[in-house]
Amino acid sequence: MSRRQDIIRRATELFERKGVSSTSFEDIAKAVGIKREGVYYYFKSRADILMEIILPESSTLLMSLKNILRTTMTPREKLEAAIESHLARFNPSYLEMSVALQESHVVKNEERLAELRSTWQNYSDLWVALIREGQANGDFRAELDPKAAAFGILGMCNWVSRWYDPRGPLTIRDITKTFSVLVSEGLVEERVAQEPALNE
Amino acid sequence: MSRRQDIIRRATELFERKGVSSTSFEDIAKAVGIKREGVYYYFKSRADILMEIILPESSTLLMSLKNILRTTMTPREKLEAAIESHLARFNPSYLEMSVALQESHVVKNEERLAELRSTWQNYSDLWVALIREGQANGDFRAELDPKAAAFGILGMCNWVSRWYDPRGPLTIRDITKTFSVLVSEGLVEERVAQEPALNE
């Protein structure tokens, strides 16, 4: 493994364990067993390191959604697979930062930022396409705005980074199940139609 | 109006128009018609000003939800009113920053930060209570985890700050409608039960 790869791997471990904002260059250097300057030789900032982690992660997420959309599953099954795929790759600390990365001033490398943006753009476009597909064949409610619905679902999933506690009782699996039912069937319990009571 | 109030009012206008991250102390000072030092006399940072805006906003949001829960509406009606109340007060630039404020190092004033946190905690607790109420009386699906459902809905609403464009074609009203249906009835269109085809 190259020194550069070693830095990325150790930083990934630290980001996962402590979160990005609590991980210093000092911590990363220590984990690699080099001096702080050694990390600076390869990366100008934590944002640069994170970019190297997030770019491949984002591409994997995009690829996974493309594969789901290519299958012969029903739109509903695709929807559930897409939620599962999104949350399965879910790492709160990355996501937290991928949000921060959208503030372009954090990252100086404009070219890589553009690459990340275009991946995200493709990814959300595919989500909108999934909703439209389901609406077109009558599986999904036609009255919903497809963009608002798609971004609503993505938001639901992404916001998990604000409240999910890996040490808490609720697992990503539980969250995935609840979100799947919530999004496809809604909160409201269907009632068995009752016979009107006879008033006599 | 006191100088302090004037600063808050001008800062609010600027935050709404340009976003918090693009508004400098210089901009605020100019809008008030004073020197930059004049703003520093009252506030140490943009985060301090924002705190003064967000705290009352958050209390209003909490109060509004409390009032909704006190009514005799059905859980489903309460849910829709709660989504509407949340999105109606929605200001992307505040929300963006209220997220940032959760990183405690941004705000030095620990006491006010604690106040903000407790408001948010109460607010999300009430959302969970709303879901539980609906589950208890059979209106909402019992198999959903109430915390995951409540935070999922809040996430859906909060994430709007990441993609909503006030100059775009989609209004907050459109988004509210789509989210309401999505969350209460789900994406999947109910089908009229069909008679099984007779194979002859």
XYZ file of C-alpha atoms in Angstrom:
400
model
C 0.000 0.000 0.000
C 1.337 3.438 -0.886
C 1.765 6.070 1.806
C -1.070 8.000 0.224
C -3.432 5.015 0.374
C -2.356 4.342 3.939
C -3.320 7.897 4.925
C -6.732 7.491 3.294
C -7.361 4.164 4.983
C -6.411 5.437 8.462
C -8.382 8.629 7.970
C -11.415 6.565 6.959
C -11.150 4.544 10.169
C -10.813 7.681 12.283
C -13.667 9.493 10.506
C -15.907 6.487 11.090
C -14.947 6.149 14.733
C -14.701 9.763 15.875
C -16.493 11.704 13.161
C -14.786 14.039 10.735
C -14.960 17.184 12.826
C -13.224 15.525 15.792
C -10.399 14.089 13.706
C -7.298 16.266 13.348
C -4.370 16.011 10.935
C -2.361 15.169 14.043
C -4.610 12.145 14.732
C -4.291 10.914 11.168
C -0.516 11.339 11.167
C -0.248 9.445 14.457
C -2.380 6.567 13.147
C -0.186 6.288 10.060
C 2.945 6.592 12.204
C 4.314 9.673 10.483
C 4.630 13.384 11.241
C 1.885 15.887 10.562
C 3.963 17.350 7.742
C 3.948 13.946 6.080
C 0.164 14.135 5.739
C 0.361 17.694 4.412
C 2.718 16.460 1.743
C -0.185 14.543 0.178
C -3.259 16.489 1.284
C -3.895 20.161 1.914
C -6.886 19.669 4.233
C -9.293 17.161 5.760
C -11.724 18.123 3.023
C -9.216 16.881 0.428
C -8.876 13.545 2.189
C -12.621 13.258 2.560
C -13.093 13.985 -1.106
C -10.941 10.983 -1.917
C -13.166 8.833 0.262
C -16.491 10.276 -0.831
C -15.955 10.300 -4.585
C -15.668 6.497 -4.916
C -18.455 6.042 -2.330
C -20.743 8.275 -4.373
C -19.919 6.464 -7.596
C -20.738 3.144 -5.951
C -24.074 4.515 -4.770
C -24.863 5.767 -8.266
C -23.849 2.448 -9.846
C -25.999 0.533 -7.398
C -29.071 2.658 -8.204
C -28.442 2.263 -11.952
C -28.367 -1.500 -11.506
C -31.623 -1.459 -9.549
C -33.344 0.582 -12.241
C -32.156 -1.837 -14.920
C -33.866 -4.823 -13.326
C -37.376 -6.038 -14.113
C -38.622 -5.340 -10.580
C -41.850 -3.378 -10.132
C -41.432 0.342 -9.321
C -42.368 -0.414 -5.732
C -39.718 -3.086 -5.422
C -37.194 -0.767 -7.056
C -38.127 1.958 -4.593
C -37.538 -0.319 -1.640
C -34.267 -1.594 -3.079
C -33.160 2.000 -3.689
C -33.899 3.034 -0.088
C -32.071 -0.042 1.152
C -29.087 0.619 -1.094
C -28.892 4.247 0.042
C -29.086 3.484 3.747
C -26.828 0.429 3.530
C -23.922 2.517 2.293
C -24.812 5.026 4.870
C -22.055 6.373 7.007
C -23.112 9.328 9.124
C -19.711 10.902 9.270
C -19.225 10.883 5.503
C -22.638 12.213 4.858
C -22.232 14.968 7.366
C -19.224 16.080 5.453
C -20.569 15.511 1.988
C -23.110 18.128 2.995
C -20.343 20.453 4.055
C -18.525 19.787 0.795
C -21.411 21.331 -1.068
C -20.177 24.623 0.290
C -17.644 24.920 -2.454
C -15.242 27.072 -0.461
C -14.391 24.058 1.705
C -12.727 22.298 -1.206
C -10.157 24.108 -3.299
C -9.923 21.434 -5.983
C -12.649 22.656 -8.340
C -12.269 19.792 -10.795
C -12.935 17.050 -8.273
C -15.775 19.053 -6.750
C -17.388 19.262 -10.191
C -17.035 15.501 -10.503
C -18.741 14.999 -7.134
C -21.530 17.401 -8.037
C -22.227 15.669 -11.306
C -22.380 12.282 -9.541
C -24.905 13.673 -7.061
C -26.868 15.270 -9.855
C -27.068 11.980 -11.761
C -28.021 10.166 -8.618
C -30.928 12.450 -7.758
C -32.074 12.551 -11.392
C -32.347 8.762 -11.306
C -34.485 8.985 -8.173
C -36.862 11.348 -9.923
C -36.911 8.959 -12.911
C -37.838 6.089 -10.598
C -40.830 8.005 -9.253
C -41.920 9.017 -12.761
C -41.669 5.438 -13.971
C -43.978 4.294 -11.194
C -46.399 7.125 -11.915
C -46.383 6.407 -15.646
C -47.523 2.835 -15.216
C -50.050 3.624 -12.487
C -48.158 2.072 -9.574
C -47.430 5.390 -7.844
C -49.874 8.198 -7.126
C -49.931 10.544 -10.085
C -50.860 13.624 -8.017
C -47.464 13.793 -6.313
C -44.790 16.066 -7.666
C -42.036 13.618 -8.667
C -39.176 15.917 -7.733
C -40.617 16.803 -4.324
C -41.318 13.115 -3.672
C -37.839 11.968 -4.746
C -36.039 14.685 -2.801
C -38.349 14.102 0.160
C -37.304 10.458 0.318
C -33.631 11.305 -0.146
C -33.941 13.918 2.586
C -35.558 11.427 4.925
C -32.605 9.093 4.350
C -29.911 11.741 4.445
C -31.170 13.383 7.617
C -30.405 10.109 9.392
C -26.906 11.559 9.743
C -28.326 14.140 12.174
C -29.886 11.721 14.635
C -28.722 8.172 14.098
C -26.675 6.812 16.982
C -24.715 3.668 16.065
C -24.660 2.737 19.771
C -28.423 3.277 20.180
C -31.127 0.598 20.074
C -32.371 1.478 16.581
C -30.391 -0.189 13.772
C -30.011 0.957 10.157
C -32.028 -2.162 9.329
C -34.943 -0.990 11.539
C -34.787 2.457 9.976
C -34.739 0.973 6.475
C -37.847 -1.093 7.237
C -39.775 1.822 8.704
C -38.809 4.176 5.843
C -39.772 1.572 3.228
C -43.259 1.097 4.626
C -43.704 4.801 5.383
C -42.769 5.825 1.857
C -44.624 3.137 -0.032
C -47.760 2.684 2.081
C -47.826 5.754 4.301
C -48.481 6.137 7.993
C -52.229 5.826 7.829
C -53.569 2.366 8.501
C -56.026 1.167 5.900
C -59.325 0.400 7.490
C -61.535 -2.429 6.480
C -64.648 -0.710 5.183
C -67.350 -0.995 7.801
C -71.022 -1.560 7.197
C -72.917 1.561 8.192
C -74.625 0.919 11.522
C -78.350 0.459 11.285
C -80.119 2.885 13.543
C -82.837 0.738 14.885
C -35.901 50.305 17.682
C -32.634 49.781 19.538
C -29.364 49.518 17.633
C -29.208 45.878 18.656
C -32.672 45.149 17.235
C -31.810 47.043 14.100
C -28.758 44.841 13.553
C -30.887 41.716 14.004
C -33.548 42.961 11.602
C -31.046 43.896 8.873
C -29.119 40.668 9.357
C -32.372 38.718 9.012
C -33.113 40.432 5.704
C -29.613 39.753 4.421
C -29.619 36.119 5.582
C -32.923 35.579 3.802
C -31.808 37.246 0.610
C -28.191 36.084 0.289
C -27.936 33.147 2.655
C -25.982 33.189 5.886
C -22.668 32.018 4.475
C -22.585 34.820 1.894
C -23.400 37.563 4.397
C -20.434 39.256 6.051
C -20.250 41.464 9.128
C -19.332 44.176 6.654
C -22.642 43.664 4.781
C -24.631 43.832 7.992
C -22.820 46.959 9.174
C -23.424 48.636 5.802
C -27.149 47.786 5.877
C -27.473 49.270 9.369
C -25.386 52.277 8.347
C -22.680 51.806 10.943
C -19.073 50.586 11.005
C -18.131 46.944 11.286
C -16.870 47.601 14.832
C -20.364 48.759 15.738
C -21.731 45.307 14.990
C -18.916 43.666 16.963
C -19.892 45.758 19.930
C -23.130 43.790 20.179
C -22.268 40.440 18.593
C -19.081 38.404 18.496
C -19.968 36.428 15.349
C -22.621 35.701 12.708
C -23.483 32.628 14.751
C -24.402 34.876 17.695
C -26.703 36.979 15.521
C -28.235 33.896 13.991
C -28.852 32.462 17.416
C -30.916 35.531 18.281
C -33.009 34.934 15.176
C -33.303 31.167 15.484
C -34.176 30.925 19.152
C -37.518 32.782 18.844
C -38.216 31.009 15.506
C -37.709 27.651 17.168
C -39.928 28.563 20.093
C -42.662 29.605 17.691
C -42.387 26.299 15.870
C -42.602 24.401 19.146
C -45.595 26.441 20.305
C -47.373 25.856 17.026
C -46.907 22.085 17.283
C -48.107 22.111 20.892
C -51.259 23.902 19.806
C -51.869 21.385 17.023
C -51.510 18.473 19.427
C -53.962 20.063 21.855
C -56.783 20.158 19.315
C -59.385 17.458 18.794
C -58.239 16.727 15.254
C -57.573 13.123 14.251
C -53.924 12.014 14.305
C -53.866 12.181 10.521
C -55.155 15.758 10.513
C -52.632 16.647 13.203
C -49.874 15.105 11.118
C -50.796 17.164 8.101
C -51.099 20.332 10.158
C -47.710 19.624 11.730
C -46.023 19.189 8.336
C -47.666 22.362 7.133
C -46.635 24.304 10.221
C -43.047 23.095 9.891
C -42.712 23.936 6.217
C -44.598 27.217 6.504
C -42.018 28.619 8.874
C -39.399 27.230 6.654
C -36.544 29.465 5.769
C -33.720 27.625 4.038
C -31.011 29.961 5.191
C -31.950 29.683 8.861
C -32.267 25.964 8.702
C -28.967 25.578 6.985
C -27.411 27.385 9.843
C -29.404 25.818 12.602
C -27.783 22.615 11.408
C -24.391 24.217 11.678
C -25.248 25.506 15.136
C -25.539 21.938 16.314
C -21.771 21.829 16.034
C -21.346 23.416 19.391
C -17.958 24.943 18.646
C -19.665 27.431 16.294
C -21.437 29.119 19.164
C -19.498 30.200 22.204
C -22.527 31.061 24.288
C -23.168 27.699 25.925
C -26.244 28.823 27.814
C -28.178 29.914 24.744
C -27.044 26.863 22.851
C -28.458 24.704 25.632
C -31.739 26.591 25.347
C -31.845 25.952 21.602
C -31.048 22.287 22.061
C -33.777 21.815 24.605
C -36.300 23.500 22.283
C -35.316 21.145 19.470
C -35.455 18.178 21.797
C -38.976 19.092 22.932
C -40.024 19.633 19.363
C -38.856 16.251 18.143
C -40.256 14.523 21.238
C -43.665 15.956 20.367
C -43.382 14.568 16.846
C -42.689 11.111 18.245
C -45.658 11.551 20.583
C -47.881 12.438 17.631
C -46.917 9.212 15.837
C -47.447 7.164 19.003
C -50.862 8.719 19.556
C -51.931 7.687 16.068
C -50.559 4.197 16.554
C -52.250 3.817 19.925
C -55.711 4.461 18.539
C -55.168 2.398 15.383
C -54.988 5.297 12.921
C -51.295 4.814 12.122
C -49.520 1.576 11.249
C -48.336 -0.071 14.447
C -45.380 -1.833 12.817
C -43.465 1.403 12.226
C -40.856 2.507 14.702
C -42.271 5.827 15.986
C -38.888 7.499 16.370
C -37.661 6.469 12.918
C -40.974 7.596 11.412
C -40.994 10.956 13.213
C -37.356 11.724 12.410
C -37.865 10.494 8.865
C -40.634 13.028 8.334
C -38.663 15.807 9.994
C -35.686 14.894 7.823
C -37.805 15.020 4.709
C -38.918 18.537 5.669
C -35.523 19.760 6.857
C -33.651 18.527 3.808
C -35.715 20.958 1.749
C -33.023 23.465 2.717
C -30.591 21.540 0.514
C -32.564 21.668 -2.704
C -35.423 24.163 -2.533
C -35.008 27.092 -4.871
C -37.311 30.029 -4.044
C -37.026 31.146 -7.676
C -37.840 27.678 -9.048
C -41.247 26.462 -10.243
C -41.973 24.333 -7.160
C -43.514 26.280 -4.253
C -43.410 25.444 -0.549
C -47.136 24.863 -0.919
C -46.569 22.206 -3.624
C -43.932 20.561 -1.483
C -46.242 20.590 1.543
C -48.995 18.889 -0.444
C -46.729 16.193 -1.851
C -45.137 15.491 1.538
C -48.541 15.285 3.241
C -49.867 12.680 0.826
C -46.557 10.819 0.686
C -46.335 10.537 4.445
C -49.949 9.724 5.180
C -50.901 7.557 2.209
C -47.585 6.558 0.666
C -46.418 6.510 -2.915
C -48.153 3.320 -3.895
C -51.511 3.763 -5.555
C -54.204 1.632 -4.028
C -55.655 -0.681 -6.573
C -59.247 -1.634 -6.733
C -59.264 -5.344 -5.923
C -59.803 -7.257 -9.107
C -61.836 -10.379 -9.529
C -59.497 -13.288 -10.221
C -59.696 -14.096 -13.914
C -61.560 -17.232 -14.727
C -59.422 -19.576 -16.732
C -61.877 -20.844 -19.181
